[in-house]
Amino acid sequence: MGTKHCIAFPFARTAIYFSLRAKSFPEGTEIIMPPISIKGILDVVLDLKLKPVFVDIDPDTLCFDLSELKNSITNETKAILITYLYGIVPNMVDLINVCRKNGLFIIEDYSHNLNATYNNKKLGTFGDVGIYSSSSVKTLDTFGGGLLITNNSELFFLLKKNSDFLQLPPRRILIKKIITNLIRNFATNKIVFTLFTFPLLKLLKIIFPEDIMKYSGTRDKDPIDNLPLECFYSFTSLQAKIGSHMLEGVLQLDEIRINNVEKIKSVVKSIETPSGHINGKNVYWQFIFYFKDVKKGQDYLHANKVDTSTTSLVNISSLRSYSYQGETPKANKLYNTGLFIPAYPGLKNSNIKHITDVLTNLSINNQEEPN
Ligand SMILES: *Cc1c(COP(=O)(O)O)cnc(C)c1O
C-alpha cells in the first residue's frame, strides 16, 4: 500500500478497537459512523463507550453524503470511520478536507476497496490509519485478519505493543475456518453450484424467503456484553504466508472483475447503479444495482438462472435492539434494494452475455409495468 507501517490483527474490528483506544477519547466522545457495515464494528465502538453518530450515504458514491457529514460534526466529534462500500470510490479531496478541518482522527475501512484509487492514490492511505479485513468473501482472504496501515510512527509503536500482547489462537479455530472455506468453495464450484447449490437455494427461498434475500443469510443483530475472546487472538504466520502468496493474484483478478462490470454496464444502460467519483478507480468488490421491487427482481433473475441477493452487511444505524438509531433513508435504500449481480473473475464471456441479456429484459419488463 506504500505506507511506512503495517500491523496484522485477527479481525478488522480488533484493529479499529486498538486504534480508537490508542486515542484515549473520553467517554461519550462522538465518532462518525457509516450506517452500513458489520455489527462487530458497532460493538467495539460501544465497548469503548464512544457515541456513534450515523451519517447517511450518497447513493452514487455509497460513502458519506458530504453536506450531512458537515451538519453532523459537533464539538464532541473527534473521530470518523470512513467505510467504502462495494468498491466504489467517493470524492476523496472533499471528504478528507471536511475531516481535517474539523480535526477528526480518520480511520478508513477499505475492506471492499482494496486496490481502488483516487487520482492514482490508494484508498486506505488518505487518513490516519487504513484497515482492511482479509476475511472470507473479501478479495484478499487469509482466513480472517485485520490489516492495519499507517504513516504515523508514534501510533504504530503503540499499536505494535498491543498486537505483541495477543496470544496465538488454539489450532482448532484456524482449522474450523479452513474447513468452512473448503465447504464454501466446494458449494460454489461451477458444476456443484449449478446442479446442487442453486436449486437448493431456490428451494430454501420458498421456505425462508427473508434469509435468501440476503447474501450469506440473515445475521445476528443483538448487542453483546463483552467483546468475544476470539477478537483478541493474534494473526498467525500461516495466515501471513497465505496472504503474501495471494497478493499478486489479487490485482489480476481485480482487473478481470472490473472488466466484467464494465462490459455489463456498457450494454445494460437502463439500470441504476452507483458510479462513484470521476477521479476514482472503482474495483467493484460486488457489483450492485438499485432495483425498486427486489423480490420481483430476484425472482426474475433466479428464474433466468442468474444468482442475486441484497447486501450481506448490516444496517447498523437502525438496529432495533441498540439504543442509537439514526435516520438514514439512503442507506436503507441501499440495504433494501441493492441487488448484486455476479461479475466474478471466473465468469466466461458467454456467462456475461447471458447476464446482460437477462438484465436488459428485466429493465425492459420493468418499464412496461408502471407499478
Ligand atoms: C467484511 C467487512 C469487515 C469485517 O470485519 P472483521 O472484523 O474482520 O470481521 C469490516 N468492514 C467491512 C466494511 C466489511 O465488509
XYZ file of N, CA and C in Angstrom, residues 185-347:
489
model
N -16.132 -23.219 -0.875
C -15.563 -23.317 -2.218
C -16.169 -24.471 -2.996
N -16.398 -25.569 -2.295
C -16.994 -26.727 -2.957
C -18.419 -26.374 -3.419
N -19.179 -25.765 -2.530
C -20.586 -25.455 -2.842
C -20.720 -24.426 -3.956
N -19.671 -23.608 -4.135
C -19.756 -22.591 -5.181
C -18.899 -22.944 -6.400
N -18.368 -24.167 -6.406
C -17.712 -24.666 -7.615
C -18.757 -24.656 -8.735
N -18.343 -24.319 -9.939
C -19.304 -24.083 -11.020
C -20.325 -25.222 -11.192
N -19.807 -26.436 -11.293
C -20.710 -27.556 -11.568
C -21.590 -27.846 -10.357
N -20.968 -27.870 -9.181
C -21.740 -28.160 -7.964
C -22.807 -27.085 -7.750
N -22.431 -25.829 -7.993
C -23.383 -24.726 -7.788
C -24.570 -24.862 -8.730
N -24.280 -25.169 -10.002
C -25.349 -25.263 -10.996
C -26.286 -26.430 -10.695
N -25.693 -27.567 -10.368
C -26.510 -28.777 -10.218
C -27.139 -28.909 -8.842
N -26.490 -28.326 -7.851
C -26.937 -28.607 -6.493
C -27.254 -27.354 -5.677
N -26.271 -26.468 -5.546
C -26.434 -25.330 -4.627
C -27.540 -24.374 -5.069
N -27.532 -24.018 -6.347
C -28.513 -23.040 -6.833
C -29.949 -23.582 -6.726
N -30.201 -24.840 -7.163
C -31.547 -25.402 -6.949
C -31.922 -25.449 -5.458
N -30.930 -25.752 -4.623
C -31.196 -25.798 -3.181
C -31.589 -24.408 -2.662
N -30.865 -23.385 -3.117
C -31.190 -22.016 -2.706
C -32.609 -21.652 -3.129
N -32.955 -22.060 -4.343
C -34.306 -21.751 -4.837
C -35.372 -22.439 -3.975
N -35.052 -23.656 -3.557
C -35.989 -24.388 -2.702
C -36.088 -23.706 -1.336
N -34.930 -23.344 -0.788
C -34.916 -22.688 0.529
C -35.657 -21.355 0.490
N -35.641 -20.725 -0.686
C -36.308 -19.430 -0.835
C -37.806 -19.560 -0.540
N -38.356 -20.726 -0.903
C -39.781 -20.933 -0.654
C -40.030 -21.037 0.854
N -39.076 -21.671 1.547
C -39.264 -21.892 2.983
C -38.829 -20.683 3.815
N -37.682 -20.102 3.480
C -37.160 -18.930 4.230
C -36.901 -17.756 3.288
N -37.948 -17.115 2.782
C -37.729 -16.063 1.783
C -36.822 -14.941 2.285
N -36.924 -14.595 3.559
C -36.122 -13.489 4.119
C -34.626 -13.809 4.075
N -34.297 -15.041 4.462
C -32.893 -15.426 4.549
C -32.213 -15.467 3.192
N -32.955 -15.855 2.188
C -32.341 -15.981 0.867
C -32.203 -14.612 0.203
N -32.969 -13.640 0.694
C -32.845 -12.299 0.118
C -31.481 -11.689 0.428
N -30.878 -12.113 1.558
C -29.590 -11.541 1.974
C -28.446 -12.464 1.597
N -27.422 -11.897 0.988
C -26.203 -12.638 0.678
C -25.640 -13.179 2.000
N -25.352 -14.453 2.051
C -24.867 -15.153 3.244
C -25.877 -15.187 4.387
N -27.150 -14.941 4.078
C -28.207 -15.156 5.076
C -28.367 -14.036 6.075
N -29.360 -14.151 6.952
C -29.577 -13.103 7.947
C -28.549 -13.249 9.056
N -28.240 -12.126 9.706
C -27.181 -12.149 10.706
C -27.700 -11.753 12.079
N -26.931 -12.132 13.059
C -27.263 -11.794 14.432
C -27.271 -10.271 14.606
N -28.284 -9.754 15.284
C -28.418 -8.298 15.369
C -28.493 -7.779 16.794
N -28.092 -8.581 17.760
C -28.245 -8.147 19.147
C -26.948 -7.605 19.743
N -27.088 -6.695 20.702
C -25.898 -6.173 21.381
C -25.198 -7.270 22.175
N -23.917 -7.069 22.474
C -23.183 -8.040 23.289
C -22.657 -7.344 24.540
N -22.427 -8.125 25.589
C -21.934 -7.541 26.843
C -20.433 -7.332 26.809
N -19.725 -8.331 26.272
C -18.273 -8.244 26.211
C -17.799 -8.651 24.832
N -16.707 -8.057 24.404
C -16.146 -8.458 23.116
C -15.664 -9.897 23.252
N -15.956 -10.737 22.247
C -15.554 -12.141 22.367
C -14.033 -12.311 22.394
N -13.590 -13.327 23.116
C -12.170 -13.640 23.264
C -11.503 -13.793 21.904
N -12.258 -14.333 20.959
C -11.768 -14.592 19.610
C -11.168 -13.338 18.942
N -11.691 -12.183 19.341
C -11.196 -10.911 18.770
C -9.772 -10.623 19.195
N -9.309 -11.281 20.242
C -8.010 -10.911 20.807
C -6.949 -12.008 20.713
N -7.110 -12.880 19.726
C -6.016 -13.795 19.396
C -5.151 -13.131 18.339
N -3.914 -13.581 18.237
C -3.036 -12.934 17.249
C -3.281 -13.488 15.840
N -2.879 -12.709 14.870
C -2.822 -13.159 13.478
C -1.656 -14.148 13.409
N -1.791 -15.221 12.642
C -0.740 -16.250 12.667
C 0.176 -16.166 11.447
N 1.352 -16.781 11.582
C 2.307 -16.761 10.470
C 1.763 -17.539 9.273
N 0.931 -18.551 9.546
C 0.325 -19.307 8.445
C -0.568 -18.391 7.603
N -1.368 -17.569 8.303
C -2.246 -16.645 7.577
C -1.430 -15.628 6.775
N -0.331 -15.173 7.387
C 0.531 -14.210 6.694
C 1.122 -14.821 5.433
N 1.501 -16.084 5.548
C 2.098 -16.773 4.397
C 1.081 -16.897 3.266
N -0.134 -17.296 3.637
C -1.193 -17.440 2.629
C -1.454 -16.089 1.948
N -1.526 -15.036 2.757
C -1.789 -13.706 2.217
C -0.701 -13.230 1.271
N 0.549 -13.390 1.685
C 1.665 -12.935 0.842
C 1.640 -13.661 -0.496
N 1.306 -14.945 -0.411
C 1.269 -15.761 -1.610
C 0.182 -15.278 -2.579
N -0.924 -14.788 -2.022
C -2.072 -14.409 -2.861
C -1.967 -13.005 -3.444
N -1.111 -12.166 -2.833
C -1.130 -10.728 -3.132
C -1.152 -10.381 -4.621
N -0.230 -10.983 -5.376
C -0.112 -10.595 -6.772
C -1.352 -10.969 -7.573
N -1.872 -12.151 -7.275
C -3.052 -12.630 -7.984
C -4.248 -11.721 -7.807
N -4.323 -11.058 -6.645
C -5.485 -10.217 -6.362
C -5.616 -9.109 -7.409
N -4.487 -8.474 -7.731
C -4.510 -7.386 -8.721
C -5.052 -7.866 -10.064
N -4.607 -9.044 -10.475
C -5.064 -9.572 -11.764
C -6.555 -9.868 -11.736
N -6.998 -10.480 -10.639
C -8.427 -10.804 -10.533
C -9.264 -9.531 -10.486
N -8.738 -8.489 -9.816
C -9.440 -7.196 -9.786
C -9.712 -6.715 -11.210
N -8.662 -6.773 -12.030
C -8.798 -6.246 -13.394
C -9.859 -7.012 -14.176
N -9.880 -8.324 -14.004
C -10.881 -9.127 -14.733
C -12.291 -8.761 -14.260
N -12.434 -8.598 -12.944
C -13.756 -8.266 -12.399
C -14.216 -6.881 -12.879
N -13.291 -5.917 -12.840
C -13.635 -4.559 -13.284
C -14.071 -4.598 -14.756
N -13.319 -5.367 -15.529
C -13.637 -5.527 -16.937
C -15.031 -6.129 -17.146
N -15.342 -7.146 -16.353
C -16.669 -7.775 -16.444
C -17.767 -6.763 -16.154
N -17.563 -5.969 -15.101
C -18.576 -4.978 -14.732
C -18.730 -3.963 -15.863
N -17.596 -3.542 -16.420
C -17.686 -2.545 -17.483
C -18.400 -3.091 -18.706
N -18.162 -4.370 -18.990
C -18.892 -4.990 -20.117
C -20.394 -4.945 -19.854
N -20.791 -5.329 -18.642
C -22.225 -5.360 -18.317
C -22.803 -3.940 -18.394
N -22.071 -2.987 -17.789
C -22.586 -1.607 -17.765
C -22.699 -0.996 -19.165
N -21.770 -1.378 -20.044
C -21.779 -0.756 -21.367
C -22.964 -1.261 -22.203
N -23.463 -2.444 -21.876
C -24.593 -2.972 -22.647
C -25.922 -2.611 -21.980
N -26.002 -2.829 -20.679
C -27.264 -2.572 -19.977
C -27.233 -1.145 -19.443
N -27.844 -0.237 -20.157
C -27.724 1.173 -19.797
C -28.807 1.634 -18.830
N -29.898 0.877 -18.772
C -31.068 1.404 -18.066
C -31.111 1.038 -16.580
N -30.102 0.333 -16.062
C -30.142 0.029 -14.631
C -29.490 1.154 -13.837
N -29.993 1.344 -12.615
C -29.443 2.402 -11.766
C -28.356 1.792 -10.882
N -27.121 2.229 -11.087
C -26.031 1.683 -10.279
C -25.135 2.819 -9.782
N -24.568 2.697 -8.580
C -23.681 3.756 -8.078
C -22.460 3.875 -8.982
N -22.073 5.099 -9.324
C -20.960 5.201 -10.268
C -19.679 5.740 -9.638
N -19.787 6.338 -8.432
C -18.574 6.829 -7.786
C -18.090 8.134 -8.404
N -16.963 8.664 -7.861
C -16.449 9.946 -8.353
C -15.624 9.752 -9.619
N -15.655 10.773 -10.452
C -14.973 10.686 -11.758
C -13.466 10.453 -11.644
N -12.829 10.922 -10.558
C -11.382 10.717 -10.397
C -11.048 9.384 -9.728
N -12.075 8.611 -9.439
C -11.839 7.360 -8.727
C -11.727 6.176 -9.668
N -10.989 5.155 -9.238
C -10.998 3.886 -9.965
C -11.713 2.869 -9.074
N -12.944 2.538 -9.465
C -13.734 1.579 -8.686
C -13.185 0.169 -8.889
N -13.298 -0.668 -7.853
C -12.873 -2.063 -8.034
C -14.041 -3.052 -7.983
N -15.239 -2.539 -7.684
C -16.459 -3.369 -7.710
C -16.300 -4.685 -6.966
N -15.975 -4.593 -5.693
C -15.911 -5.834 -4.899
C -17.172 -6.679 -5.143
N -18.317 -6.022 -5.055
C -19.554 -6.652 -5.531
C -20.262 -5.604 -6.377
N -20.755 -6.018 -7.534
C -21.389 -5.081 -8.453
C -22.884 -5.013 -8.131
N -23.318 -3.863 -7.635
C -24.720 -3.799 -7.248
C -25.502 -2.771 -8.066
N -26.789 -2.998 -8.172
C -27.675 -2.005 -8.788
C -28.935 -1.881 -7.939
N -29.553 -0.711 -8.036
C -30.765 -0.474 -7.258
C -31.963 -0.991 -8.048
N -32.787 -1.770 -7.400
C -33.992 -2.257 -8.066
C -35.151 -2.169 -7.084
N -36.113 -1.337 -7.448
C -37.177 -0.981 -6.506
C -37.867 -2.199 -5.894
N -38.374 -3.069 -6.759
C -39.078 -4.244 -6.252
C -38.098 -5.419 -6.219
N -37.322 -5.509 -5.123
C -36.246 -6.523 -5.069
C -36.755 -7.944 -5.185
N -37.905 -8.184 -4.588
C -38.457 -9.532 -4.594
C -38.685 -9.954 -6.048
N -39.308 -9.050 -6.787
C -39.588 -9.317 -8.197
C -38.285 -9.452 -8.990
N -37.344 -8.577 -8.690
C -36.057 -8.625 -9.385
C -35.339 -9.940 -9.121
N -35.327 -10.347 -7.851
C -34.645 -11.595 -7.518
C -35.361 -12.791 -8.167
N -36.689 -12.783 -8.117
C -37.437 -13.891 -8.734
C -37.133 -13.980 -10.228
N -37.120 -12.813 -10.871
C -36.880 -12.808 -12.312
C -35.474 -13.330 -12.628
N -34.487 -12.836 -11.891
C -33.111 -13.269 -12.140
C -32.933 -14.755 -11.811
N -33.511 -15.183 -10.712
C -33.415 -16.610 -10.361
C -34.077 -17.484 -11.414
N -35.251 -17.060 -11.872
C -35.962 -17.846 -12.889
C -35.105 -17.949 -14.155
N -34.263 -16.944 -14.374
C -33.407 -16.953 -15.557
C -31.971 -17.351 -15.250
N -31.806 -18.067 -14.148
C -30.517 -18.689 -13.818
C -29.391 -17.696 -13.531
N -29.745 -16.540 -12.963
C -28.703 -15.611 -12.507
C -28.874 -15.467 -11.001
N -27.826 -15.775 -10.257
C -27.936 -15.675 -8.812
C -27.826 -14.204 -8.383
N -28.631 -13.825 -7.408
C -28.574 -12.453 -6.915
C -29.144 -12.392 -5.512
N -28.746 -11.354 -4.767
C -29.324 -11.124 -3.444
C -28.957 -9.709 -3.033
N -29.456 -9.287 -1.895
C -29.073 -7.962 -1.399
C -27.862 -8.119 -0.473
N -27.404 -7.006 0.084
C -26.136 -6.989 0.813
C -26.053 -7.955 2.002
N -24.816 -8.371 2.296
C -24.605 -9.222 3.466
C -24.296 -8.379 4.698
N -24.110 -7.084 4.502
C -23.772 -6.222 5.632
C -25.031 -5.893 6.420
N -24.868 -5.134 7.490
C -25.995 -4.843 8.360
C -26.242 -3.336 8.373
N -27.513 -2.997 8.437
C -27.923 -1.612 8.537
C -27.741 -1.196 10.003
N -26.509 -0.906 10.401
C -26.241 -0.744 11.833
C -26.847 0.529 12.422
N -27.259 1.459 11.572
C -27.861 2.684 12.112
C -29.284 2.450 12.597
N -29.902 1.358 12.185
C -31.300 1.186 12.596
C -31.559 -0.156 13.265
N -30.557 -0.659 13.986
C -30.754 -1.905 14.717
C -31.678 -1.639 15.904
N -32.785 -2.334 15.933
C -33.819 -2.095 16.952
C -33.307 -2.252 18.375
N -32.445 -3.276 18.571
C -32.077 -3.596 19.946
C -30.977 -2.694 20.507
N -30.446 -1.780 19.698
C -29.452 -0.828 20.192
C -30.166 0.500 20.456
N -29.624 1.265 21.379
C -30.337 2.490 21.711
C -30.073 3.595 20.688
N -28.968 3.483 19.930
C -28.671 4.525 18.951
C -29.350 4.207 17.644
N -30.231 5.073 17.214
C -30.855 4.856 15.918
C -30.828 6.140 15.132
N -30.456 6.029 13.887
C -30.381 7.226 13.059
C -31.365 7.160 11.915
N -31.649 8.317 11.339
C -32.471 8.356 10.141
C -31.518 8.337 8.950
N -31.440 7.216 8.282
C -30.531 7.126 7.141
C -31.275 6.503 5.956
N -32.211 7.273 5.371
C -33.057 6.704 4.313
C -32.285 6.217 3.089
N -31.176 6.898 2.763
C -30.454 6.478 1.550
C -29.691 5.179 1.792
N -29.186 5.028 3.018
C -28.541 3.755 3.362
C -29.592 2.639 3.396
N -30.789 2.975 3.883
C -31.850 1.970 3.917
C -32.206 1.512 2.511
N -32.178 2.472 1.591
C -32.495 2.130 0.200
C -31.454 1.139 -0.342
N -30.188 1.415 -0.037
C -29.129 0.501 -0.491
C -29.302 -0.870 0.169
N -29.587 -0.834 1.461
C -29.728 -2.081 2.216
C -30.878 -2.930 1.676
N -31.986 -2.252 1.369
C -33.184 -2.992 0.973
C -33.295 -3.265 -0.518
N -32.744 -2.382 -1.344
C -32.991 -2.545 -2.781
C -31.717 -2.683 -3.615
N -30.568 -2.803 -2.956
C -29.327 -3.004 -3.720
C -29.130 -4.478 -4.008
N -29.357 -4.863 -5.258
C -29.176 -6.270 -5.633
C -27.799 -6.402 -6.264
N -27.084 -7.496 -5.955
C -25.798 -7.563 -6.634
C -25.762 -8.624 -7.721
N -25.047 -8.275 -8.760
C -25.012 -9.067 -9.987
C -23.663 -9.772 -10.063
N -23.648 -11.055 -10.399
C -22.356 -11.744 -10.500
C -21.446 -11.081 -11.524
N -20.219 -10.823 -11.148
C -19.224 -10.295 -12.088
C -17.877 -10.928 -11.755
N -17.925 -12.096 -11.145
C -16.714 -12.775 -10.678
C -15.709 -12.984 -11.798
N -14.423 -12.986 -11.434
C -13.394 -13.225 -12.448
C -13.577 -14.568 -13.170
N -14.201 -15.532 -12.515
C -14.339 -16.855 -13.127
C -15.399 -16.945 -14.223
N -16.171 -15.895 -14.430
C -17.236 -15.966 -15.437
C -16.650 -15.954 -16.847
